[in-house]
Short mmCIF file of C-alpha atoms in Angstrom, two decimals:
data_model
loop_
_atom_site.label_atom_id
_atom_site.label_comp_id
_atom_site.label_asym_id
_atom_site.label_seq_id
_atom_site.Cartn_x
_atom_site.Cartn_y
_atom_site.Cartn_z
CA UNK A 1 46.98 113.30 150.47
CA UNK A 2 43.24 113.22 149.82
CA UNK A 3 43.52 113.91 146.09
CA UNK A 4 46.15 111.20 145.63
CA UNK A 5 44.01 108.74 147.53
CA UNK A 6 40.96 109.60 145.45
CA UNK A 7 42.78 109.22 142.15
CA UNK A 8 44.00 105.79 143.19
CA UNK A 9 40.81 104.38 144.53
CA UNK A 10 37.69 106.40 143.75
CA UNK A 11 38.38 107.82 140.32
CA UNK A 12 35.03 106.69 138.91
CA UNK A 13 32.94 108.37 141.63
CA UNK A 14 31.71 111.86 140.70
CA UNK A 15 33.42 114.63 142.64
CA UNK A 16 30.13 115.87 144.14
CA UNK A 17 29.61 112.43 145.70
CA UNK A 18 33.09 112.52 147.24
CA UNK A 19 32.42 115.97 148.65
CA UNK A 20 29.09 114.80 150.02
CA UNK A 21 30.65 111.77 151.65
CA UNK A 22 33.37 113.84 153.25
CA UNK A 23 30.91 116.43 154.53
CA UNK A 24 28.41 113.77 155.66
CA UNK A 25 25.73 115.12 153.31
CA UNK A 26 24.50 112.34 151.02
CA UNK A 27 21.63 112.92 148.62
CA UNK A 28 20.80 109.20 148.28
CA UNK A 29 22.32 105.90 149.40
CA UNK A 30 24.97 104.55 147.06
CA UNK A 31 23.30 101.17 146.69
CA UNK A 32 24.75 100.35 143.26
CA UNK A 33 28.29 101.44 144.02
CA UNK A 34 30.96 98.77 144.43
CA UNK A 35 34.15 100.07 145.97
CA UNK A 36 37.60 99.29 147.23
CA UNK A 37 39.88 101.76 148.98
CA UNK A 38 43.65 101.98 149.31
CA UNK A 39 44.87 104.91 151.38
CA UNK A 40 48.14 106.80 151.20
CA UNK A 41 49.42 107.83 154.61
CA UNK A 42 52.40 108.10 156.93
CA UNK A 43 52.46 106.56 160.40
CA UNK A 44 54.64 109.31 161.83
CA UNK A 45 51.55 111.53 161.77
CA UNK A 46 48.75 111.16 164.27
CA UNK A 47 45.83 110.88 161.84
CA UNK A 48 47.30 108.01 159.84
CA UNK A 49 45.12 107.36 156.77
CA UNK A 50 42.10 108.88 158.50
CA UNK A 51 40.53 109.96 155.18
CA UNK A 52 40.79 106.46 153.69
CA UNK A 53 39.39 104.87 156.84
CA UNK A 54 36.51 107.36 157.00
CA UNK A 55 35.54 107.10 153.31
CA UNK A 56 35.65 103.30 153.35
CA UNK A 57 33.43 103.13 156.43
CA UNK A 58 31.03 105.83 155.21
CA UNK A 59 30.57 104.22 151.79
CA UNK A 60 29.56 100.96 153.49
CA UNK A 61 27.15 102.78 155.81
CA UNK A 62 25.46 104.32 152.78
CA UNK A 63 24.83 100.98 151.10
CA UNK A 64 27.85 100.61 148.82
CA UNK A 65 29.37 97.14 148.46
CA UNK A 66 33.00 96.68 149.48
CA UNK A 67 34.65 94.48 146.85
CA UNK A 68 37.86 94.10 148.84
CA UNK A 69 39.23 95.05 152.24
CA UNK A 70 40.66 98.47 153.02
CA UNK A 71 44.39 98.87 152.30
CA UNK A 72 46.58 101.28 154.27
CA UNK A 73 49.87 102.46 152.76
CA UNK A 74 52.63 103.81 154.99
CA UNK A 75 55.06 106.19 153.29
CA UNK A 76 57.31 106.17 156.37
CA UNK A 77 58.18 102.56 155.52
CA UNK A 78 57.60 101.31 151.94
CA UNK A 79 54.27 102.45 150.58
CA UNK A 80 54.82 100.70 147.25
CA UNK A 81 55.42 97.40 149.06
CA UNK A 82 52.19 97.98 150.99
CA UNK A 83 50.31 98.55 147.74
CA UNK A 84 51.81 95.51 146.00
CA UNK A 85 50.93 93.30 148.97
CA UNK A 86 47.36 94.64 148.92
CA UNK A 87 47.09 94.36 145.11
CA UNK A 88 48.27 90.73 145.02
CA UNK A 89 45.30 89.77 147.19
CA UNK A 90 42.95 92.27 145.59
CA UNK A 91 43.17 91.01 141.99
CA UNK A 92 42.29 87.36 142.73
CA UNK A 93 39.33 88.53 144.82
CA UNK A 94 38.06 90.74 142.00
CA UNK A 95 38.58 88.02 139.38
CA UNK A 96 36.66 85.52 141.51
CA UNK A 97 33.80 87.95 142.20
CA UNK A 98 33.33 88.89 138.54
CA UNK A 99 34.30 85.52 137.05
CA UNK A 100 37.31 86.97 135.22
CA UNK A 101 40.18 84.76 134.10
CA UNK A 102 43.47 85.97 135.56
CA UNK A 103 46.55 84.85 133.59
CA UNK A 104 48.86 86.09 136.33
CA UNK A 105 51.06 87.80 133.76
CA UNK A 106 51.67 91.53 133.72
CA UNK A 107 52.27 93.08 130.34
CA UNK A 108 54.72 95.94 130.49
CA UNK A 109 53.68 98.79 128.23
CA UNK A 110 55.07 102.28 127.93
CA UNK A 111 52.83 105.21 128.62
CA UNK A 112 54.81 107.66 126.48
CA UNK A 113 56.32 107.37 123.00
CA UNK A 114 59.62 108.94 122.05
CA UNK A 115 59.90 111.68 119.43
CA UNK A 116 63.43 112.80 118.55
CA UNK A 117 63.77 116.29 117.08
CA UNK A 118 66.39 116.91 114.40
CA UNK A 119 68.36 120.20 114.66
CA UNK A 120 66.62 121.64 111.58
CA UNK A 121 63.18 120.58 112.79
CA UNK A 122 62.95 122.79 115.87
CA UNK A 123 64.51 126.11 116.87
CA UNK A 124 66.29 126.68 120.21
CA UNK A 125 63.56 129.18 121.00
CA UNK A 126 61.03 126.32 121.16
CA UNK A 127 63.01 124.11 123.56
CA UNK A 128 62.46 124.08 127.34
CA UNK A 129 65.64 124.80 129.30
CA UNK A 130 64.41 124.19 132.85
CA UNK A 131 61.16 126.16 133.02
CA UNK A 132 58.53 124.51 135.18
CA UNK A 133 55.53 125.06 132.91
CA UNK A 134 55.59 128.12 130.63
CA UNK A 135 58.26 128.38 127.94
CA UNK A 136 60.66 131.31 128.56
CA UNK A 137 59.11 131.97 131.98
CA UNK A 138 62.58 132.50 133.47
CA UNK A 139 63.49 135.06 130.81
CA UNK A 140 60.13 136.84 130.94
CA UNK A 141 59.11 136.82 134.60
CA UNK A 142 55.57 137.91 135.37
CA UNK A 143 53.34 137.82 138.42
CA UNK A 144 51.75 136.00 140.14
CA UNK A 145 54.45 133.54 141.17
CA UNK A 146 53.46 130.06 142.27
CA UNK A 147 54.36 126.37 141.87
CA UNK A 148 54.05 126.47 138.08
CA UNK A 149 55.52 129.93 137.73
CA UNK A 150 58.35 130.31 140.27
CA UNK A 151 60.28 133.52 140.81
CA UNK A 152 64.00 133.61 140.02
CA UNK A 153 65.31 134.99 143.31
CA UNK A 154 68.84 136.30 143.74
CA UNK A 155 70.93 134.64 146.45
CA UNK A 156 72.35 137.77 148.08
CA UNK A 157 73.73 136.11 151.25
CA UNK A 158 75.03 132.55 151.59
CA UNK A 159 77.14 131.94 154.67
CA UNK A 160 78.18 129.11 156.97
CA UNK A 161 76.57 128.98 160.42
CA UNK A 162 78.58 126.18 161.98
CA UNK A 163 81.82 127.20 163.68
CA UNK A 164 83.46 123.78 163.55
CA UNK A 165 82.94 120.07 163.06
CA UNK A 166 82.46 118.13 159.85
CA UNK A 167 78.90 119.26 159.11
CA UNK A 168 77.65 122.38 157.35
CA UNK A 169 74.60 124.57 157.95
CA UNK A 170 73.83 127.45 155.61
CA UNK A 171 72.15 130.78 156.24
CA UNK A 172 70.76 131.98 152.90
CA UNK A 173 68.98 135.21 152.06
CA UNK A 174 66.84 135.36 148.91
CA UNK A 175 65.88 138.69 147.38
CA UNK A 176 62.13 138.88 146.60
CA UNK A 177 61.95 142.66 146.24
CA UNK A 178 60.74 142.61 142.64
CA UNK A 179 58.35 139.68 142.95
CA UNK A 180 55.33 141.18 144.73
CA UNK A 181 55.41 138.01 146.84
CA UNK A 182 54.49 138.38 150.49
CA UNK A 183 55.12 136.04 153.37
CA UNK A 184 54.42 135.71 157.07
CA UNK A 185 56.60 134.26 159.80
CA UNK A 186 56.01 130.50 159.77
CA UNK A 187 55.49 130.18 155.98
CA UNK A 188 57.59 127.92 153.75
CA UNK A 189 59.71 128.75 150.75
CA UNK A 190 59.82 126.16 147.96
CA UNK A 191 63.17 125.86 146.17
CA UNK A 192 63.50 124.18 142.78
CA UNK A 193 66.88 122.40 142.74
CA UNK A 194 69.23 121.32 139.95
CA UNK A 195 70.73 117.83 139.97
CA UNK A 196 74.47 117.32 140.35
CA UNK A 197 76.24 117.84 137.02
CA UNK A 198 78.53 114.86 137.60
CA UNK A 199 75.58 112.49 138.12
CA UNK A 200 73.89 113.79 134.98
CA UNK A 201 77.03 113.25 132.90
CA UNK A 202 77.52 109.79 134.38
CA UNK A 203 73.96 108.78 133.50
CA UNK A 204 74.57 109.88 129.94
CA UNK A 205 77.69 107.70 129.73
CA UNK A 206 75.97 104.66 131.29
CA UNK A 207 73.09 104.82 128.82
CA UNK A 208 75.22 105.75 125.81
CA UNK A 209 73.07 108.79 125.11
CA UNK A 210 73.79 112.18 123.59
CA UNK A 211 72.73 114.49 126.41
CA UNK A 212 72.30 117.43 124.06
CA UNK A 213 69.82 115.62 121.81
CA UNK A 214 66.37 117.27 121.85
CA UNK A 215 63.37 114.99 122.35
CA UNK A 216 59.76 114.81 123.47
CA UNK A 217 57.80 112.13 125.30
CA UNK A 218 54.18 112.05 124.08
CA UNK A 219 51.37 110.29 125.97
CA UNK A 220 50.02 107.33 124.00
CA UNK A 221 46.58 107.97 125.52
CA UNK A 222 45.32 110.82 123.37
CA UNK A 223 42.44 111.55 125.76
CA UNK A 224 44.74 112.08 128.73
CA UNK A 225 45.17 115.63 129.96
CA UNK A 226 48.80 114.82 130.79
CA UNK A 227 50.43 115.07 127.37
CA UNK A 228 54.05 114.93 128.63
CA UNK A 229 55.69 113.72 131.85
CA UNK A 230 57.61 117.03 132.00
CA UNK A 231 57.99 120.11 129.77
CA UNK A 232 58.78 119.04 126.19
CA UNK A 233 60.57 119.38 123.86
CA UNK A 234 63.79 119.53 125.84
CA UNK A 235 67.28 118.04 125.86
CA UNK A 236 68.26 114.99 127.88
CA UNK A 237 70.71 117.17 129.79
CA UNK A 238 67.95 119.57 130.81
CA UNK A 239 65.53 116.76 131.67
CA UNK A 240 68.08 115.05 133.93
CA UNK A 241 69.16 118.34 135.51
CA UNK A 242 65.78 119.99 136.11
CA UNK A 243 62.91 117.55 135.68
CA UNK A 244 63.96 114.02 136.74
CA UNK A 245 64.62 112.77 140.30
CA UNK A 246 67.87 110.83 139.81
CA UNK A 247 69.09 110.64 143.41
CA UNK A 248 66.01 108.97 144.96
CA UNK A 249 66.03 105.23 145.69
CA UNK A 250 64.13 103.59 142.80
CA UNK A 251 60.84 101.88 143.64
CA UNK A 252 60.36 98.21 142.81
CA UNK A 253 58.23 98.83 139.71
CA UNK A 254 61.21 100.67 138.16
CA UNK A 255 63.46 97.67 138.86
CA UNK A 256 60.90 95.44 137.13
CA UNK A 257 61.15 97.57 134.00
CA UNK A 258 64.95 97.77 134.15
CA UNK A 259 65.16 93.96 134.18
CA UNK A 260 64.01 93.90 130.55
CA UNK A 261 67.21 95.65 129.51
CA UNK A 262 69.68 93.25 131.15
CA UNK A 263 71.88 91.15 128.88
CA UNK A 264 73.07 88.90 131.74
CA UNK A 265 70.60 86.54 133.43
CA UNK A 266 72.21 87.15 136.82
CA UNK A 267 71.51 90.89 136.68
CA UNK A 268 68.01 90.36 135.28
CA UNK A 269 67.04 87.81 137.91
CA UNK A 270 68.34 90.05 140.66
CA UNK A 271 66.17 92.95 139.53
CA UNK A 272 63.14 90.71 139.01
CA UNK A 273 63.53 89.21 142.46
CA UNK A 274 63.67 92.65 144.10
CA UNK A 275 60.47 93.57 142.24
CA UNK A 276 58.54 90.66 143.75
CA UNK A 277 56.62 90.63 146.99
CA UNK A 278 58.42 87.55 148.31
CA UNK A 279 60.32 87.69 151.58
CA UNK A 280 63.55 86.99 149.72
CA UNK A 281 62.81 89.80 147.26
CA UNK A 282 61.96 92.25 150.02
CA UNK A 283 65.14 91.38 151.92
CA UNK A 284 67.27 91.84 148.79
CA UNK A 285 65.61 95.17 147.98
CA UNK A 286 66.23 96.33 151.54
CA UNK A 287 69.92 95.38 151.51
CA UNK A 288 70.83 96.20 147.89
CA UNK A 289 68.80 99.41 147.44
CA UNK A 290 67.71 100.86 150.78
CA UNK A 291 70.56 99.98 153.15
CA UNK A 292 73.18 100.63 150.47
CA UNK A 293 71.51 103.90 149.36
CA UNK A 294 71.76 103.05 145.65
CA UNK A 295 70.20 105.48 143.21
CA UNK A 296 69.70 104.80 139.49
CA UNK A 297 73.30 105.75 138.65
CA UNK A 298 74.67 103.32 141.23
CA UNK A 299 72.41 100.51 140.02
CA UNK A 300 73.55 100.88 136.43
CA UNK A 301 77.18 101.05 137.58
CA UNK A 302 76.88 97.84 139.60
CA UNK A 303 74.65 95.85 137.21
CA UNK A 304 76.81 96.44 134.17
CA UNK A 305 74.71 94.44 131.70
CA UNK A 306 71.66 96.63 132.34
CA UNK A 307 71.49 99.12 129.46
CA UNK A 308 68.10 100.88 129.39
CA UNK A 309 67.49 103.62 126.84
CA UNK A 310 67.66 107.04 128.44
CA UNK A 311 64.21 108.06 127.17
CA UNK A 312 62.62 105.14 129.05
CA UNK A 313 64.49 106.13 132.23
CA UNK A 314 63.11 109.64 131.83
CA UNK A 315 59.63 108.13 131.71
CA UNK A 316 60.15 105.77 134.64
CA UNK A 317 61.90 107.99 137.17
CA UNK A 318 59.77 110.38 139.27
CA UNK A 319 59.58 114.11 138.65
CA UNK A 320 62.09 116.26 140.53
CA UNK A 321 60.09 118.08 143.21
CA UNK A 322 60.76 121.41 144.94
CA UNK A 323 62.17 121.23 148.45
CA UNK A 324 60.36 123.15 151.18
CA UNK A 325 62.10 125.10 153.93
CA UNK A 326 60.59 126.88 156.91
CA UNK A 327 61.30 130.57 156.44
CA UNK A 328 63.64 131.76 159.19
CA UNK A 329 62.84 135.46 159.09
CA UNK A 330 59.99 137.88 159.75
CA UNK A 331 58.62 140.28 157.12
CA UNK A 332 58.37 142.87 159.87
CA UNK A 333 62.17 143.15 159.72
CA UNK A 334 62.90 141.70 156.28
CA UNK A 335 59.98 142.43 153.92
CA UNK A 336 62.14 142.12 150.79
CA UNK A 337 64.16 139.01 151.65
CA UNK A 338 63.37 135.44 152.64
CA UNK A 339 65.84 133.69 154.94
CA UNK A 340 66.55 129.95 154.77
CA UNK A 341 68.41 127.82 157.32
CA UNK A 342 69.47 124.45 155.91
CA UNK A 343 71.90 121.67 156.83
CA UNK A 344 73.94 120.49 153.85
CA UNK A 345 73.21 116.78 153.36
CA UNK A 346 76.30 114.70 152.60
CA UNK A 347 77.11 111.15 153.68
CA UNK A 348 79.13 108.10 152.67
CA UNK A 349 77.13 105.01 151.70
CA UNK A 350 78.02 101.40 152.63
CA UNK A 351 79.32 100.97 149.06
CA UNK A 352 81.87 103.75 149.60
CA UNK A 353 80.06 106.34 147.50
CA UNK A 354 79.38 109.92 148.55
CA UNK A 355 75.70 110.80 148.41
CA UNK A 356 74.75 114.47 148.51
CA UNK A 357 71.46 116.30 149.07
CA UNK A 358 70.18 117.74 145.79
CA UNK A 359 69.12 121.21 146.93
CA UNK A 360 71.51 121.91 149.79
CA UNK A 361 74.52 120.82 147.74
CA UNK A 362 73.45 123.08 144.87
CA UNK A 363 72.89 125.99 147.26
CA UNK A 364 76.26 125.43 148.94
CA UNK A 365 77.97 125.74 145.55
CA UNK A 366 76.19 128.99 144.67
CA UNK A 367 77.61 131.75 146.83
CA UNK A 368 77.63 135.41 145.79
CA UNK A 369 81.05 136.55 144.54
CA UNK A 370 82.31 140.16 144.28
CA UNK A 371 82.05 141.55 140.78
CA UNK A 372 79.79 138.75 139.54
CA UNK A 373 76.00 138.59 139.13
CA UNK A 374 74.14 137.10 142.07
CA UNK A 375 73.25 133.41 141.63
CA UNK A 376 69.54 132.86 141.05
CA UNK A 377 67.20 130.10 142.18
CA UNK A 378 63.51 129.44 141.29
CA UNK A 379 61.28 129.79 144.37
CA UNK A 380 57.73 130.43 145.50
CA UNK A 381 56.06 130.97 148.88
CA UNK A 382 53.79 128.31 150.37
CA UNK A 383 51.41 129.58 153.01
CA UNK A 384 51.33 127.78 156.35
CA UNK A 385 49.01 127.43 159.34
CA UNK A 386 52.06 127.69 161.61
CA UNK A 387 51.32 131.10 163.06
CA UNK A 388 51.96 133.21 166.13
CA UNK A 389 48.84 134.12 168.14
CA UNK A 390 47.13 137.32 167.01
CA UNK A 391 47.47 138.84 170.48
CA UNK A 392 51.12 139.60 171.22
CA UNK A 393 50.54 139.31 174.99
CA UNK A 394 49.72 135.59 174.60
CA UNK A 395 52.57 133.44 176.01
CA UNK A 396 54.23 130.98 173.63
CA UNK A 397 56.47 127.95 174.17
CA UNK A 398 58.57 126.74 171.22
CA UNK A 399 60.57 123.52 170.78
CA UNK A 400 62.97 123.50 167.83
CA UNK A 401 66.24 121.54 167.94
CA UNK A 402 68.72 121.93 165.08
CA UNK A 403 67.23 123.60 162.00
CA UNK A 404 63.86 123.25 163.74
CA UNK A 405 64.87 126.66 165.08
CA UNK A 406 64.20 128.22 161.65
CA UNK A 407 60.57 129.41 161.99
CA UNK A 408 61.15 130.39 165.62
CA UNK A 409 63.90 132.82 164.57
CA UNK A 410 61.17 134.57 162.58
CA UNK A 411 58.79 134.37 165.55
CA UNK A 412 61.40 135.94 167.85
CA UNK A 413 62.05 138.74 165.38
CA UNK A 414 58.32 139.40 165.23
CA UNK A 415 57.85 139.47 169.02
CA UNK A 416 60.92 141.65 169.47
CA UNK A 417 59.62 144.07 166.84
CA UNK A 418 56.29 144.26 168.68
CA UNK A 419 58.04 145.03 171.99
CA UNK A 420 60.21 147.74 170.41
CA UNK A 421 57.05 149.34 169.01
CA UNK A 422 55.47 149.56 172.44
CA UNK A 423 53.21 146.54 172.41
CA UNK A 424 52.73 144.28 175.39
CA UNK A 425 54.40 140.95 174.63
CA UNK A 426 53.78 137.78 176.61
CA UNK A 427 56.40 135.27 177.76
CA UNK A 428 58.34 133.71 174.90
CA UNK A 429 60.09 130.44 175.79
CA UNK A 430 62.41 128.56 173.45
CA UNK A 431 63.88 125.06 173.77
CA UNK A 432 66.78 124.60 171.36
CA UNK A 433 69.27 121.76 171.04
CA UNK A 434 72.45 120.98 169.10
CA UNK A 435 75.53 118.78 169.51
CA UNK A 436 78.21 121.22 170.71
CA UNK A 437 78.07 124.79 171.99
CA UNK A 438 81.26 125.76 170.13
CA UNK A 439 80.37 124.08 166.81
CA UNK A 440 76.72 124.03 165.80
CA UNK A 441 74.96 126.49 168.09
CA UNK A 442 73.37 128.33 165.16
CA UNK A 443 72.35 131.98 165.58
CA UNK A 444 73.94 131.95 169.04
CA UNK A 445 74.67 135.70 169.09
CA UNK A 446 71.14 136.57 167.97
CA UNK A 447 69.48 134.27 170.48
CA UNK A 448 71.59 135.55 173.35
CA UNK A 449 70.81 139.15 172.36
CA UNK A 450 67.10 138.32 172.33
CA UNK A 451 67.57 136.87 175.82
CA UNK A 452 69.43 139.98 177.09
CA UNK A 453 66.63 142.18 175.77
CA UNK A 454 64.01 140.09 177.57
CA UNK A 455 62.50 138.79 174.32
CA UNK A 456 63.01 135.10 175.14
CA UNK A 457 63.71 132.63 177.90
CA UNK A 458 66.26 130.15 176.52
CA UNK A 459 66.62 126.47 177.39
CA UNK A 460 69.53 125.04 175.39
CA UNK A 461 70.70 121.41 175.31
CA UNK A 462 74.15 120.48 174.00
CA UNK A 463 73.81 116.75 173.51
CA UNK A 464 77.49 115.83 173.18
CA UNK A 465 79.23 118.32 175.45
CA UNK A 466 79.11 115.87 178.37
CA UNK A 467 79.46 112.08 178.79
CA UNK A 468 75.69 111.51 179.03
CA UNK A 469 73.70 112.93 176.12
CA UNK A 470 71.19 115.65 176.94
CA UNK A 471 68.41 116.56 174.50
CA UNK A 472 65.68 119.21 174.51
CA UNK A 473 63.23 116.52 175.60
CA UNK A 474 65.22 116.04 178.81
CA UNK A 475 65.05 119.77 179.55
CA UNK A 476 61.37 119.86 178.69
CA UNK A 477 60.57 116.92 180.96
CA UNK A 478 62.19 118.78 183.85
CA UNK A 479 59.79 121.69 183.33
CA UNK A 480 56.34 120.12 183.35
CA UNK A 481 55.07 122.92 185.59
CA UNK A 482 56.11 125.50 183.00
CA UNK A 483 54.36 123.60 180.19
CA UNK A 484 51.09 123.40 182.12
CA UNK A 485 51.34 127.03 183.19
CA UNK A 486 51.59 128.15 179.54
CA UNK A 487 48.94 125.93 177.96
CA UNK A 488 46.71 125.22 180.97
CA UNK A 489 46.71 128.31 183.15
CA UNK A 490 47.49 131.14 180.74
CA UNK A 491 45.83 130.06 177.49
CA UNK A 492 49.18 130.07 175.67
CA UNK A 493 50.39 128.43 172.45
CA UNK A 494 52.78 125.49 172.08
CA UNK A 495 54.91 124.95 168.94
CA UNK A 496 57.13 122.13 167.68
CA UNK A 497 59.39 122.17 164.63
CA UNK A 498 61.74 119.38 163.50
CA UNK A 499 61.80 115.61 163.30
CA UNK A 500 58.33 114.02 163.18
CA UNK A 501 59.34 110.43 163.80
CA UNK A 502 61.09 110.73 167.17
CA UNK A 503 61.40 114.22 168.61
CA UNK A 504 57.85 115.40 167.92
CA UNK A 505 56.37 112.17 169.30
CA UNK A 506 58.49 112.42 172.47
CA UNK A 507 57.54 116.07 172.96
CA UNK A 508 53.85 115.27 172.54
CA UNK A 509 54.09 112.55 175.18
CA UNK A 510 55.82 114.96 177.55
CA UNK A 511 53.05 117.53 177.06
CA UNK A 512 50.43 114.85 177.80
CA UNK A 513 52.40 113.95 180.91
CA UNK A 514 52.40 117.60 182.00
CA UNK A 515 48.63 117.84 181.52
CA UNK A 516 48.19 114.69 183.62
CA UNK A 517 50.59 115.43 186.44
CA UNK A 518 50.26 119.22 186.71
CA UNK A 519 46.76 119.63 185.31
CA UNK A 520 45.24 116.77 187.29
CA UNK A 521 43.76 114.96 184.27
CA UNK A 522 43.53 111.29 183.43
CA UNK A 523 45.49 110.05 180.40
CA UNK A 524 42.34 109.99 178.24
CA UNK A 525 41.40 113.49 179.41
CA UNK A 526 44.94 114.74 178.70
CA UNK A 527 44.83 113.36 175.17
CA UNK A 528 41.47 115.02 174.55
CA UNK A 529 42.77 118.27 176.03
CA UNK A 530 45.69 118.24 173.60
CA UNK A 531 43.41 117.47 170.65
CA UNK A 532 41.26 120.44 171.60
CA UNK A 533 44.37 122.65 171.64
CA UNK A 534 45.24 121.36 168.18
CA UNK A 535 41.79 122.12 166.81
CA UNK A 536 42.10 125.66 168.19
CA UNK A 537 45.59 126.07 166.64
CA UNK A 538 47.12 126.40 170.10
CA UNK A 539 49.27 123.29 169.68
CA UNK A 540 51.03 123.44 166.30
CA UNK A 541 53.65 121.24 164.65
CA UNK A 542 55.79 121.94 161.58
CA UNK A 543 57.53 118.59 161.27
CA UNK A 544 59.09 116.31 158.68
CA UNK A 545 60.13 112.65 158.57
#
């Protein structure tokens, strides 16, 4: 978050100055500096844009001149819309301050130029086929494995966890035995997905491109360190399958570029309107793109006169990113495998189309089969601060509905292993929730065995098994005494995993209520108490929005 914010707003300030500002150690006042700050944040998290707010305030305190007011982007809503709104006021202010004439016209220029490679110009051995950074890295695997050099892990187990209903949840085991990678319970595994073959083929048809043609995109700025938007040379098929995000909802700046390739005024004006910051444009973008869940394929299908060249689409669309999953196993029991618990995303859009999650759909289609090689997937381990207390006797309380259970399965394995090996283990309390006991109660047998062995106290909510819905938050609110006993009386740890926007906020409020009512604190004191727990890593959240 901080690096993105810096690159947007403070790119001309030396890095040592930024570090000094952030650490409150300034060599000299920045009297000659003129600044403006736009922050990138997400309102579902407590410290929304705190870095941007702090840097903007600190620069002013040190004598720098603010050219324009602080802008705060919210990625939970539409961060691009926030930036455009800020920019439309920012440019006139800058032009007025520096006596610059503003024509009001934006010239669209491409950042990369296309180079097409003839078959006799380049050998297959020189063409990227899905590698993240190093050519042939998937054929010649070598340690260490990280984001730019992922490990090709075998999928040795891929099974369904749900026992009924129309949804699917996968339990996947990835073999890391030959990788020298290590993980701890609570870490994340990053999975590099492959886009749906049908969508890739459809995009080729809509743009009239030869998907097997080999090409490169070269940065027109020769001084830039970013020579290509993704590994080049490669084929269009590979780029669309491995490097380009084709299922995301396109941002408005992409629509602005697409408008230039429309042969019908109606289609062009529609795209141009959605790219504006007007209320009418925002409303149209919300209904046509967001509410209707239209990706680039759907847009080109519905605006038939829009015929962009595929190379420009490859430049415009964002890079396909790895998906992160909380590891649902403990290395104490499974040192050579990483377990993943993931709901398969699949839903029908208002336009009647079937949208599917990129990674979970790919994983669902890649199950081990007898007599065949195991499917492989590029992965790496991302370390986390989501950790069990060092002392096993410390009590812990965990809240993880749905696949929020994932890291806590690893935690339970770890605590059970400690007990079996003669260590004193404190109380372990788990709040889990799902829709129906007989359909989506994942890992039911394991959890109930943990309970029989005294490894966990279970509180389970089945939201739709009775007329009135019951969630984990309802169960939690009925046990305020237990919450305070763990975090207030016994110096325990509290964990949340799952939805950041609703569940995590509700749980936090319940904890504050427990501190007030059972701990005898005022609301302000309860909030400060919780913040202190957070700073001491005794209140931890692994959440997503």
